[in-house]
Coordinates of C-alpha atoms in Angstrom, one line a residue:
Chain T
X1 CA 15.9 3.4 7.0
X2 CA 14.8 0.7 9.7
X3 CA 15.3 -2.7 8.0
X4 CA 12.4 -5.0 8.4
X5 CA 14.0 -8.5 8.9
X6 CA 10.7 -10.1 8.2
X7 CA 10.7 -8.2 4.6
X8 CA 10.9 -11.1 1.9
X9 CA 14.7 -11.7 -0.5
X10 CA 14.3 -10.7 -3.8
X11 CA 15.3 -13.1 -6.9
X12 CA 15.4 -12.3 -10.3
X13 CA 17.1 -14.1 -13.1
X14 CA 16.4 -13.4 -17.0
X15 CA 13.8 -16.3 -17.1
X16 CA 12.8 -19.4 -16.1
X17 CA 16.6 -20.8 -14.9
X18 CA 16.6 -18.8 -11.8
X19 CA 13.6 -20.7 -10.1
X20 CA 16.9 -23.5 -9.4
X21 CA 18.3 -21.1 -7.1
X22 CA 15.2 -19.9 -5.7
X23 CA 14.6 -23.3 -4.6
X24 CA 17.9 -23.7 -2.8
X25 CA 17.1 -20.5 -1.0
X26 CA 13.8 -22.1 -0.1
X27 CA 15.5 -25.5 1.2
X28 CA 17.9 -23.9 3.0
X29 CA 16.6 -20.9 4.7
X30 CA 12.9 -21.9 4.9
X31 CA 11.8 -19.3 7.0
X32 CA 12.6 -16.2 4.5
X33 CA 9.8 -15.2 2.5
X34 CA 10.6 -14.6 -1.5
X35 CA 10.0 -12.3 -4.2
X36 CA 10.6 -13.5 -7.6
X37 CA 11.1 -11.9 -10.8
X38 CA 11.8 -14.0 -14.2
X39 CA 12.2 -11.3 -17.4
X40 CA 10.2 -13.5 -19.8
X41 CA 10.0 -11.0 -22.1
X42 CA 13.5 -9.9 -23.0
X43 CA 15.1 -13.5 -22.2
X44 CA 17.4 -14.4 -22.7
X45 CA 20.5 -11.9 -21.1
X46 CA 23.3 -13.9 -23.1
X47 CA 24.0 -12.9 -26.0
X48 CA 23.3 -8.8 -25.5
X49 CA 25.5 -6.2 -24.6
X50 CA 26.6 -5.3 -20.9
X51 CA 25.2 -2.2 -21.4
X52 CA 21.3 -3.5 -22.3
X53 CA 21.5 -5.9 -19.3
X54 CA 22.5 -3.5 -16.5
X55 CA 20.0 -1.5 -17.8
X56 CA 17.3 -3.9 -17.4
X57 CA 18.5 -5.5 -14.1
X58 CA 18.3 -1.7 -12.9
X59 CA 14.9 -2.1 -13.6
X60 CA 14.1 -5.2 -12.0
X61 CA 16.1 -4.0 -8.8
X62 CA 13.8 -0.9 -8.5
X63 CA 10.6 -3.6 -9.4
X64 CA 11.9 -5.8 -6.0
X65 CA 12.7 -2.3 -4.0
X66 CA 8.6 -1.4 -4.3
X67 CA 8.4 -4.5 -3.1
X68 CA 10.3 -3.8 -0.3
X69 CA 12.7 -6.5 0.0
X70 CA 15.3 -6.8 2.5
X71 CA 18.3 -7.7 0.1
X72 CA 18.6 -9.0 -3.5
X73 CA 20.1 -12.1 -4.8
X74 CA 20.7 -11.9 -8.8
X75 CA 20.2 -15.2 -9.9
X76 CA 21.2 -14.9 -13.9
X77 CA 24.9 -15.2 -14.2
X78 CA 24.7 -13.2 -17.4
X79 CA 23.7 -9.8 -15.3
X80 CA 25.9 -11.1 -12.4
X81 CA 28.7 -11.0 -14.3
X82 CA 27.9 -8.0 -16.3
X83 CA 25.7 -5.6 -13.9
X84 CA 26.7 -6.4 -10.4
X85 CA 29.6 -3.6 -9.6
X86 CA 26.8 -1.5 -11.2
X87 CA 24.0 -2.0 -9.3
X88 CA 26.0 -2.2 -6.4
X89 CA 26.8 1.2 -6.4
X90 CA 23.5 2.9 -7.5
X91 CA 21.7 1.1 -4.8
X92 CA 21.9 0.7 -1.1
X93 CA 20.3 -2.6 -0.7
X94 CA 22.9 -6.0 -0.1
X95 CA 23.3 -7.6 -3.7
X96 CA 24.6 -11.4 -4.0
X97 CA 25.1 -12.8 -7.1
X98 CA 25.6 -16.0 -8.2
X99 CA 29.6 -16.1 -10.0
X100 CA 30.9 -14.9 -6.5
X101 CA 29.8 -18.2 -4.6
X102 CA 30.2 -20.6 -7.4
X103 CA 33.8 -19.4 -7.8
X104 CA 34.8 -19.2 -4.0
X105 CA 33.6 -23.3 -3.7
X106 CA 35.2 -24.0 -7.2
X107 CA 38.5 -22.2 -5.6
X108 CA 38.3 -24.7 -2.6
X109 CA 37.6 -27.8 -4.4
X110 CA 40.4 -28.0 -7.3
X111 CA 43.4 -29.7 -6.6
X112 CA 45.2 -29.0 -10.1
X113 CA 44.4 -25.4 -9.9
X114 CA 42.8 -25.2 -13.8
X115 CA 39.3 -24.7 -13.8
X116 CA 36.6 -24.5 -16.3
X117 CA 33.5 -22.4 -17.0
X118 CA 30.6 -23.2 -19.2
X119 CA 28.3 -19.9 -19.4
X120 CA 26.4 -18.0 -22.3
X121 CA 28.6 -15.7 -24.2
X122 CA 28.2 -13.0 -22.9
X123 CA 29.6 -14.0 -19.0
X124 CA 32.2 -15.7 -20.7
X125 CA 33.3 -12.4 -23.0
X126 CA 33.1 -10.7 -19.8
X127 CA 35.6 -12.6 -17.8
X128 CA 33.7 -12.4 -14.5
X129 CA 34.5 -15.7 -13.0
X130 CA 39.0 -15.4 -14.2
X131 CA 38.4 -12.0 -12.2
X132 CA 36.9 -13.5 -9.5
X133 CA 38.7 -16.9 -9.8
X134 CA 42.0 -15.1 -10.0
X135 CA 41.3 -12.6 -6.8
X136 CA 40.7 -15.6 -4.4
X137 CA 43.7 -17.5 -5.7
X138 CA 46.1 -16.3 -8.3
X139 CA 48.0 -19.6 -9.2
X140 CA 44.3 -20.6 -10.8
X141 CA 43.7 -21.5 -14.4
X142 CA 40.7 -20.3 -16.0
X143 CA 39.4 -22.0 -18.8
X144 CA 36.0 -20.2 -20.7
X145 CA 33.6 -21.7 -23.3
X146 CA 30.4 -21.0 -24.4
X147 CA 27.4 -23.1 -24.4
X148 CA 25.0 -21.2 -26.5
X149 CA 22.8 -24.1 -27.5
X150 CA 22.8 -25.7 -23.9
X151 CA 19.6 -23.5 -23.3
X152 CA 17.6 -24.0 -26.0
X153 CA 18.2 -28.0 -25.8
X154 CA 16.9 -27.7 -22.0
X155 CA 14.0 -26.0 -23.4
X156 CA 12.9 -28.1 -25.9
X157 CA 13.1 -31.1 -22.9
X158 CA 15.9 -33.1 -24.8
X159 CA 18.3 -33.0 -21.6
X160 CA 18.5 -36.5 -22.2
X161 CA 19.1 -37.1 -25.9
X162 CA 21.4 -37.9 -28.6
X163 CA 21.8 -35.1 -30.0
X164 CA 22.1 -33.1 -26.5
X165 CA 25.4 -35.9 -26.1
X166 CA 26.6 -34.7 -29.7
X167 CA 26.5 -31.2 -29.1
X168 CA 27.5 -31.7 -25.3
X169 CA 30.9 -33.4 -26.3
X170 CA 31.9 -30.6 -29.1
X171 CA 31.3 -27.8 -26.7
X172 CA 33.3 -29.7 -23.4
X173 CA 36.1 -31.3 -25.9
X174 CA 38.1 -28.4 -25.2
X175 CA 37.9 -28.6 -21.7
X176 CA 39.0 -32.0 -21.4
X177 CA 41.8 -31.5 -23.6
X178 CA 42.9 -28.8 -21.3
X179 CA 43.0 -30.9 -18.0
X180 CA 40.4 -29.5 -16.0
X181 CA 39.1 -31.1 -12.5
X182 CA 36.7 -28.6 -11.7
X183 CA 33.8 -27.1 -13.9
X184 CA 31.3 -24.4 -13.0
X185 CA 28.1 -24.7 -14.3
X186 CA 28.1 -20.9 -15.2
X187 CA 24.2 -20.7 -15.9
X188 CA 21.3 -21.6 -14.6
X189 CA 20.0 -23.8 -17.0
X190 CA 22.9 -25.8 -17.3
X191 CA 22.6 -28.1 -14.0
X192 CA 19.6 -29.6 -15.8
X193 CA 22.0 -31.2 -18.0
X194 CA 23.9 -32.5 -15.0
X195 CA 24.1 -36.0 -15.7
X196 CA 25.0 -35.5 -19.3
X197 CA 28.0 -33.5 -18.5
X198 CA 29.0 -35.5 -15.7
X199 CA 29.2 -38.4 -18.4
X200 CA 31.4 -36.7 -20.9
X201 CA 34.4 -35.2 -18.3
X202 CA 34.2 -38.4 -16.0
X203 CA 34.8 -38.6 -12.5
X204 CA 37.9 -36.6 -12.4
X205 CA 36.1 -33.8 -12.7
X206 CA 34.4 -32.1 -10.4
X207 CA 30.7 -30.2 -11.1
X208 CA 30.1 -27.5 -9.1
X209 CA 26.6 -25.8 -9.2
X210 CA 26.8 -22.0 -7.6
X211 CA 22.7 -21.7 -7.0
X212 CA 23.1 -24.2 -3.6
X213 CA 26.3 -21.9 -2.6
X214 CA 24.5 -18.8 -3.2
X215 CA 22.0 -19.9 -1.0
X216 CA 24.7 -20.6 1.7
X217 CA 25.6 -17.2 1.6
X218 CA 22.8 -15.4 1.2
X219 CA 22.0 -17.1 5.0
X220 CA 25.4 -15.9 5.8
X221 CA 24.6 -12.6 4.9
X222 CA 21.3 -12.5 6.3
X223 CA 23.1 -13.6 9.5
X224 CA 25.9 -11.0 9.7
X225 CA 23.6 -8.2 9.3
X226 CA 21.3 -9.1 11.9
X227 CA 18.5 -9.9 9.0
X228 CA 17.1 -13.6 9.4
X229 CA 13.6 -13.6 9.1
X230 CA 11.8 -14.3 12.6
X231 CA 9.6 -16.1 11.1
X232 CA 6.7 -14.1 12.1
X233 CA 3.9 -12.6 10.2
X234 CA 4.5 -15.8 7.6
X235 CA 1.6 -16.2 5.5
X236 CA 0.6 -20.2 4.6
X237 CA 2.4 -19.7 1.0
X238 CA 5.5 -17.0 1.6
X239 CA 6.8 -17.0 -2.0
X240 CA 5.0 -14.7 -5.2
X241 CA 6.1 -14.6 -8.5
X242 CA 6.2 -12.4 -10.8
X243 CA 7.5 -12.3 -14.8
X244 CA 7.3 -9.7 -17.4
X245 CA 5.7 -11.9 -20.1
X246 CA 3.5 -15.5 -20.9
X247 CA 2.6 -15.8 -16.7
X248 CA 0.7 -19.0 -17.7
X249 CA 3.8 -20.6 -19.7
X250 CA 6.3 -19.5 -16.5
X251 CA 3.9 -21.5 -14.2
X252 CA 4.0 -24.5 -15.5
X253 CA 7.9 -24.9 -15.6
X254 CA 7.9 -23.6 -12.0
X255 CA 5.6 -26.3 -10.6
X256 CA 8.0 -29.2 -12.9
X257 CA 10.6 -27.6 -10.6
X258 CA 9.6 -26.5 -7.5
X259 CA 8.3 -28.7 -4.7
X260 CA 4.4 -26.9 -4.6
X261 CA 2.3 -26.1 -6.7
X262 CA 2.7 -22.1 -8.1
X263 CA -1.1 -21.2 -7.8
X264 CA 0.0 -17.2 -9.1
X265 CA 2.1 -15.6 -11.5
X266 CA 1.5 -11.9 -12.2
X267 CA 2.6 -9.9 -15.0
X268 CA 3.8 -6.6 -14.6
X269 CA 5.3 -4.2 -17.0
X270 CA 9.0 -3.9 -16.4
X271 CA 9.6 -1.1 -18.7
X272 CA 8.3 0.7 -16.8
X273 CA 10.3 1.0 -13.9
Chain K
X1 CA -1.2 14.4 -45.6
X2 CA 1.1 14.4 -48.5
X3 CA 3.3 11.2 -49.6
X4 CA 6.9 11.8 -49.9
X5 CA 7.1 9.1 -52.7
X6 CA 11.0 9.6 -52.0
X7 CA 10.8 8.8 -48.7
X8 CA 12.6 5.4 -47.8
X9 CA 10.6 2.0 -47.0
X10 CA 10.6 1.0 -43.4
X11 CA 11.7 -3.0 -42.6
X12 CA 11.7 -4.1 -39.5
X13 CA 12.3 -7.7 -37.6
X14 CA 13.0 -9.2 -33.9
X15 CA 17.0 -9.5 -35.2
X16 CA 19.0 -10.4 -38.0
X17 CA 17.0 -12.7 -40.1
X18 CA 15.1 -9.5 -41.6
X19 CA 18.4 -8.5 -43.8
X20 CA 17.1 -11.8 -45.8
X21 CA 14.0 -9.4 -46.6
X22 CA 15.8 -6.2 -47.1
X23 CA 18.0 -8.3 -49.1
X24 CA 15.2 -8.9 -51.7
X25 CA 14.0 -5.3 -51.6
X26 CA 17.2 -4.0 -52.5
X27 CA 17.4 -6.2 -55.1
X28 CA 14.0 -6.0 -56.9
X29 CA 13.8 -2.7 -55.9
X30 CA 16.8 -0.6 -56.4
X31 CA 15.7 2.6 -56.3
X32 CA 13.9 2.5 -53.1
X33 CA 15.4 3.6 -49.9
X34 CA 15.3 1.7 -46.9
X35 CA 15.2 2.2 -42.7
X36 CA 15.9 -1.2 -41.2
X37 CA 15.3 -1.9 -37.7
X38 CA 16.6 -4.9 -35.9
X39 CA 15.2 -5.2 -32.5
X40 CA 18.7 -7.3 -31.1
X41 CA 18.4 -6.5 -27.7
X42 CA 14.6 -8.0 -27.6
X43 CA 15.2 -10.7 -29.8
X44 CA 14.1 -13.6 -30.1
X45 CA 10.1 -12.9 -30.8
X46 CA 9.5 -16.6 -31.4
X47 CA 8.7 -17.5 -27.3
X48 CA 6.8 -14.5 -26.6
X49 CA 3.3 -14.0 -26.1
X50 CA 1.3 -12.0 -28.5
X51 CA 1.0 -8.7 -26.2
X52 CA 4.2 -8.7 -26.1
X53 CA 5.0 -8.8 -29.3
X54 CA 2.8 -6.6 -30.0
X55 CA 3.7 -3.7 -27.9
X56 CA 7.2 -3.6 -29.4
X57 CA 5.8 -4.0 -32.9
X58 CA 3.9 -0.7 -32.2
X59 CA 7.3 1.0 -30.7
X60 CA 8.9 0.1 -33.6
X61 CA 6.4 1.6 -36.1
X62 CA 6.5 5.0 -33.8
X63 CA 10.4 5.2 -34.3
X64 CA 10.2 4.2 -38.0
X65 CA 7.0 6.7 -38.7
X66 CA 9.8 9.2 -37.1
X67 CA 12.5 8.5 -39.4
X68 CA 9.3 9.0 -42.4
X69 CA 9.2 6.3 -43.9
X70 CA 6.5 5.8 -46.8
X71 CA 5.7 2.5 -46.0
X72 CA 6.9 -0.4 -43.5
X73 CA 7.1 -4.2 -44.2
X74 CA 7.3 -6.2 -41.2
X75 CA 10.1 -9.0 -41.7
X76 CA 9.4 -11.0 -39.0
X77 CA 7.0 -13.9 -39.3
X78 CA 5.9 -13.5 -35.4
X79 CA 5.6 -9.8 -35.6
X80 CA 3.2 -10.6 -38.7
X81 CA 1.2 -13.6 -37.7
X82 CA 0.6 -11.6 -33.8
X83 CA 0.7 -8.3 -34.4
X84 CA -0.4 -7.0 -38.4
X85 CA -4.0 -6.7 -37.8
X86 CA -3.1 -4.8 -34.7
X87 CA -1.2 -2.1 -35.8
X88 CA -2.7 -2.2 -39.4
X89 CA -5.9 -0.6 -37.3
X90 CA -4.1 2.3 -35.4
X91 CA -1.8 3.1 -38.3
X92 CA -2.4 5.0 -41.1
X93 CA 0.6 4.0 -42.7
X94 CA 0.5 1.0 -45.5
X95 CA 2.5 -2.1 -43.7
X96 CA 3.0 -5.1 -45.2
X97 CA 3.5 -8.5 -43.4
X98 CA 5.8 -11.3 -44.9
X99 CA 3.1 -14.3 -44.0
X100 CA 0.3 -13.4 -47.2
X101 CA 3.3 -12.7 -49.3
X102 CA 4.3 -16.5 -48.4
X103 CA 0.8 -18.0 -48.2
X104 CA -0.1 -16.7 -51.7
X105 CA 3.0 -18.3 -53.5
X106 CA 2.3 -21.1 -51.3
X107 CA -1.6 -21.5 -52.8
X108 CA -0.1 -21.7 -56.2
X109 CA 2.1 -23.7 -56.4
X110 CA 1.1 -26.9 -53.9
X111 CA -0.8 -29.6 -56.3
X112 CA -2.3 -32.2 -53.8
X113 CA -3.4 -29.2 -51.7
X114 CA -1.3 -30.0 -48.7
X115 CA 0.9 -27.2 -47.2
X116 CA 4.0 -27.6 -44.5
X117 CA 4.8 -24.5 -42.6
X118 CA 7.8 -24.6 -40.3
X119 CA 8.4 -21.0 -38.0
X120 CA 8.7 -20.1 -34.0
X121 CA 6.3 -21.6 -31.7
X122 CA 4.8 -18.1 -31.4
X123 CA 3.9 -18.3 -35.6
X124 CA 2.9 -21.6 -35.5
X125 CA 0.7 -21.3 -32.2
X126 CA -0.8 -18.2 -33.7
X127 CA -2.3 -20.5 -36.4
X128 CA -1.9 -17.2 -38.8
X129 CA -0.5 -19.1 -41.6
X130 CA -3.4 -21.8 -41.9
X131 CA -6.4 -18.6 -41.8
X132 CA -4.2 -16.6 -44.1
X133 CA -3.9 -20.2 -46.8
X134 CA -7.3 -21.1 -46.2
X135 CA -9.0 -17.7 -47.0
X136 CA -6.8 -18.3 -50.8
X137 CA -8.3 -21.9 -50.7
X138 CA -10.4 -23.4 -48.3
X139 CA -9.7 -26.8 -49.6
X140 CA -5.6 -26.7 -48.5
X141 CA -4.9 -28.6 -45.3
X142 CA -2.0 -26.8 -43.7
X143 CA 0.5 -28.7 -41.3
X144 CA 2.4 -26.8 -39.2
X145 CA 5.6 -27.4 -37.4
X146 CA 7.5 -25.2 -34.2
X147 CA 11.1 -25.7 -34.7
X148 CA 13.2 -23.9 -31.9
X149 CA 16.6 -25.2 -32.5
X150 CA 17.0 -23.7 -35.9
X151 CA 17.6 -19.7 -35.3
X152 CA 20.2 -20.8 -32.3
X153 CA 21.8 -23.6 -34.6
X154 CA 22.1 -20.8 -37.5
X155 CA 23.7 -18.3 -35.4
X156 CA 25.8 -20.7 -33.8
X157 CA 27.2 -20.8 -37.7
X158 CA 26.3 -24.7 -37.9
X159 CA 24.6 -24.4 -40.8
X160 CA 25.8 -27.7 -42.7
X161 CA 26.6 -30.1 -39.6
X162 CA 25.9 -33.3 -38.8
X163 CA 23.8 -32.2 -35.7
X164 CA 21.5 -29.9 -37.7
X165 CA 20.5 -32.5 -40.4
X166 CA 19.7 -34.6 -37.3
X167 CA 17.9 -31.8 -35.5
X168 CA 16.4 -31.2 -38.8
X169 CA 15.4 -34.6 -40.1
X170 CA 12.9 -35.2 -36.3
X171 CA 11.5 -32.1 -37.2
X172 CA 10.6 -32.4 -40.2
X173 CA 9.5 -36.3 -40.2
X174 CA 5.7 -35.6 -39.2
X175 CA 5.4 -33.3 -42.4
X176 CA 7.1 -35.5 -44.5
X177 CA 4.6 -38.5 -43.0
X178 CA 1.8 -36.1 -43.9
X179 CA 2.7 -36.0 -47.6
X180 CA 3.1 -32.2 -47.8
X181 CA 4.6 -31.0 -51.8
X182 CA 4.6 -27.5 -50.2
X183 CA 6.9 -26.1 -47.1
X184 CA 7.0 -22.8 -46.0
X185 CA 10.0 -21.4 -44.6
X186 CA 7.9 -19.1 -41.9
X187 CA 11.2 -17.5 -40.5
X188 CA 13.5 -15.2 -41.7
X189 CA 16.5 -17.8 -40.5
X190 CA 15.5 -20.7 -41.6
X191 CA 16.1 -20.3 -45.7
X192 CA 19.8 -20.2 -44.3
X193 CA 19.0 -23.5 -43.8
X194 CA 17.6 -24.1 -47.1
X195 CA 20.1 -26.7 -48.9
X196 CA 19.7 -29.3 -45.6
X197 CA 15.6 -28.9 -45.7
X198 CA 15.9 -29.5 -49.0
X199 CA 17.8 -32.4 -49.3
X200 CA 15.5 -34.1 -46.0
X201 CA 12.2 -33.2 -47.7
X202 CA 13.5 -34.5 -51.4
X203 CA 12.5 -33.0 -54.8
X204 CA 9.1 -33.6 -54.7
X205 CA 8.4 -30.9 -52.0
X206 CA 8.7 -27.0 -53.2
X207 CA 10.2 -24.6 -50.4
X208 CA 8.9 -21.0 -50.7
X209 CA 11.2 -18.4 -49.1
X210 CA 8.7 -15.6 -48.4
X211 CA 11.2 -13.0 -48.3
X212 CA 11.1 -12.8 -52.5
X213 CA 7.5 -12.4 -52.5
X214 CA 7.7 -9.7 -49.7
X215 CA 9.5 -7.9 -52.1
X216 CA 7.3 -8.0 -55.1
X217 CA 4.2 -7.5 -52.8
X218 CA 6.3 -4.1 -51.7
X219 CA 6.5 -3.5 -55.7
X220 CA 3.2 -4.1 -56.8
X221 CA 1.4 -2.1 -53.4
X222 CA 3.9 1.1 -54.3
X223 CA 3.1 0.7 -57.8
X224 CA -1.0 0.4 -57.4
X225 CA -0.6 3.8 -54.3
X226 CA 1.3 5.9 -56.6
X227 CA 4.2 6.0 -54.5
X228 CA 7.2 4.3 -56.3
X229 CA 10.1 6.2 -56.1
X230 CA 11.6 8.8 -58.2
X231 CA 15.6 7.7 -57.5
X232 CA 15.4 11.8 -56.9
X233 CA 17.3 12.6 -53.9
X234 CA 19.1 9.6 -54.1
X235 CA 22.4 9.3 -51.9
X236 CA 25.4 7.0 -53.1
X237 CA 24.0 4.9 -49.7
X238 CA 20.5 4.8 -49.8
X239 CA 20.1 2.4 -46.7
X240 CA 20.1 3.2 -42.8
X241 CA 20.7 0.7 -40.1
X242 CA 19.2 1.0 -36.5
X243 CA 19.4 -1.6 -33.8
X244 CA 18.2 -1.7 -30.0
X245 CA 21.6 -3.1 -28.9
X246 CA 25.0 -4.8 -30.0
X247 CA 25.3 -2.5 -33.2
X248 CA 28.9 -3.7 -34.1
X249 CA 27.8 -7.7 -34.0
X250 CA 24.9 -6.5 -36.4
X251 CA 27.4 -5.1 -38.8
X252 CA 29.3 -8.2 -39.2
X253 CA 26.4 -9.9 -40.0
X254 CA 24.9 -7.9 -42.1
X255 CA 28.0 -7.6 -44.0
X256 CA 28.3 -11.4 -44.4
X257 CA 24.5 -11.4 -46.2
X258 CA 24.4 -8.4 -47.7
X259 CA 25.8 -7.8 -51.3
X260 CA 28.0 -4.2 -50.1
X261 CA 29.1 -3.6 -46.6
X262 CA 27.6 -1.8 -44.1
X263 CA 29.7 1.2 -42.6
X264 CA 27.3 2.3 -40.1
X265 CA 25.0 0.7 -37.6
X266 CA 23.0 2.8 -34.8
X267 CA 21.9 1.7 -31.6
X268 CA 18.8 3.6 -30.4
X269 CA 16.8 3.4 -27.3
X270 CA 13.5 1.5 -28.5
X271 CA 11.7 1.3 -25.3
X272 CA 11.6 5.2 -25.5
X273 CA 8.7 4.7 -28.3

């Protein structure tokens, strides 16, 4: 099969969260049209079984193949961590996902060697990022911990609140306690709470957000296999999106995070595929 | 066709919080059988749009009409307030919703005629609860209330916690400024929450848990359609458990609400209906 370099990157994450690597793809490689897919209607991945969310990212890939796109970036660290090897090897498309890149930057950057992750359960259950963390460099520390109420604080808009401090500090205590200087932001709600993490584990600890390094290597990619777009045949508005439930709802959060306005959203019937 | 009058009941929710239902079944009902079907790798129903919910409401009344069940009851407010009429029309089965049972206990017992209802945005947007109250008694004003961060503080086991009586008392301040006596617990998590709503709302407001009602409704409909059981037939476990995913983490749960422990969970396929 002749690979069309001027076919568009396909996204998909379990929701909403995803759109924060999408737009790092779009800053950074600005000619490369995108397809993206949000599952609105069986968000959110975390806190179901590895099984369930290869099945449904197996799905979403064969969604993005009839939309003939050129390679796939899996935004949701949930089905990175759980579906990825699978995928992988049931489909012949390039597959990125986002633990790989977070971990390889979070493997330059600490000094101490112990790093943390904050994810939903299910990535940190899976031990994805030690595997990866631990293959790059095996003198690295991996420290886990679950942030299950990091994503429903997001989306009730209190990223900046009492209460998202409160909870903030109970979940990272054990982090600090262990000595970290490096923390991967494990999902992709959780760099919205930047700031308030930041606060709690000081300067000493580095942040590291894998959607911008994803994007770095998804152009790198791109670049080795001879697959940059050439720019040609771009249409005034290169990006559609599409979700598998509430299109109007999905819209709105996309244009508080995206630099246009998102004039479409189409539903489509994932179940299906 | 002919009624099985043995045949087991059918309950049904998004999750967990339906055991709080089958819970009072079991108890007021002891001889009846039951199917329960928890739809864990869907949940949570609460942010989805009505279609949605909809469509897997109507898968999950083909797989319970499989397993023959005499009647269903559908736990789960959202299920009820989007999709009851809906399947109530292509159905010929009886199915019972647990938002009249709730509304009519509601009706009698509020004195200055003004009703709280706290649920799921879905619920709440849906505006089920207020037609439903209002076709009892047009003169109740109903207030209703979304709160999101309960079902995610509940599972995260933070039941009695200094963050959930925070969480709880800003949600709960507008009803409280509205001088409701009445509040409806409009999700099958929240009366795990019961003893901290309580103490925010004070003695002079009356929580109604809609999941005893359900029950008697259940009574009174088998009762009035003949079709109370025998206790022929009856096995030393009377009570099946299907999920769509994470069967195990269903069983610990379940365990921890209901009065006997559950030995067998099955995961089926749902999106196969």
């Amino acid at each position: 099969m002749k690979i069309d370099r001027d076919a568009p990157v396909g996204v998909f994450d379990s929701g909403i969260g995803g759109l924060t690597v999408a737009r790092e793809i779009m800053r950074n490689l600005p000619s490369e049209k995108i397809v993206y897919f949000g599952d609105t209607a069986r968000v959110p991945y975390g806190s179901k079984s590895k099984e369930t969310v290869i099945r449904y990212s197996r799905q979403i890939i064969r969604f993005l193949e009839e939309q003939q796109v050129k390679a796939i970036v899996v935004a949701c660290n949930t089905a990175s961590a759980f579906a990825l090897d699978a995928v992988r090897e049931e489909f012949d498309i390039p597959i990125l996902g986002v633990i790989e890149a977070g971990a390889k930057v979070a493997a330059q950057v600490t000094r101490n060697k112990r790093v943390g992750v904050i994810a939903t359960e299910g990535t940190i259950e899976s031990g994805t990022h030690a595997k990866v963390l631990k293959q790059i460099d095996p003198e690295i520390t991996v420290i886990g911990k679950p942030c299950p109420l990091f994503v429903p604080l997001v989306e009730e808009g209190w990223t900046h609140d009492p209460v998202t401090v409160e909870v903030a500090s109970r979940y990272l205590k054990e982090l600090q306690e262990k000595g970290i200087d490096t923390l991967i932001l494990g999902c992709t709600h959780y760099p919205l709470l930047r700031s308030t993490i930041g606060q709690i584990m000081g300067e000493g600890v580095q942040l590291v957000n894998p959607a911008y390094e994803t994007a770095l290597e998804l152009g790198k990619l791109l670049k080795e296999q001879n697959m940059q777009s050439t720019g040609q045949g771009q249409s005034d508005f290169p990006y559609r999106f599409y979700v598998s439930d509430l299109a109007e709802k999905f819209k709105g959060f996309a244009n508080s995070i995206l630099p246009f306005d998102v004039e479409k959203t189409q539903k489509i019937d994932i179940e299906k595929y």
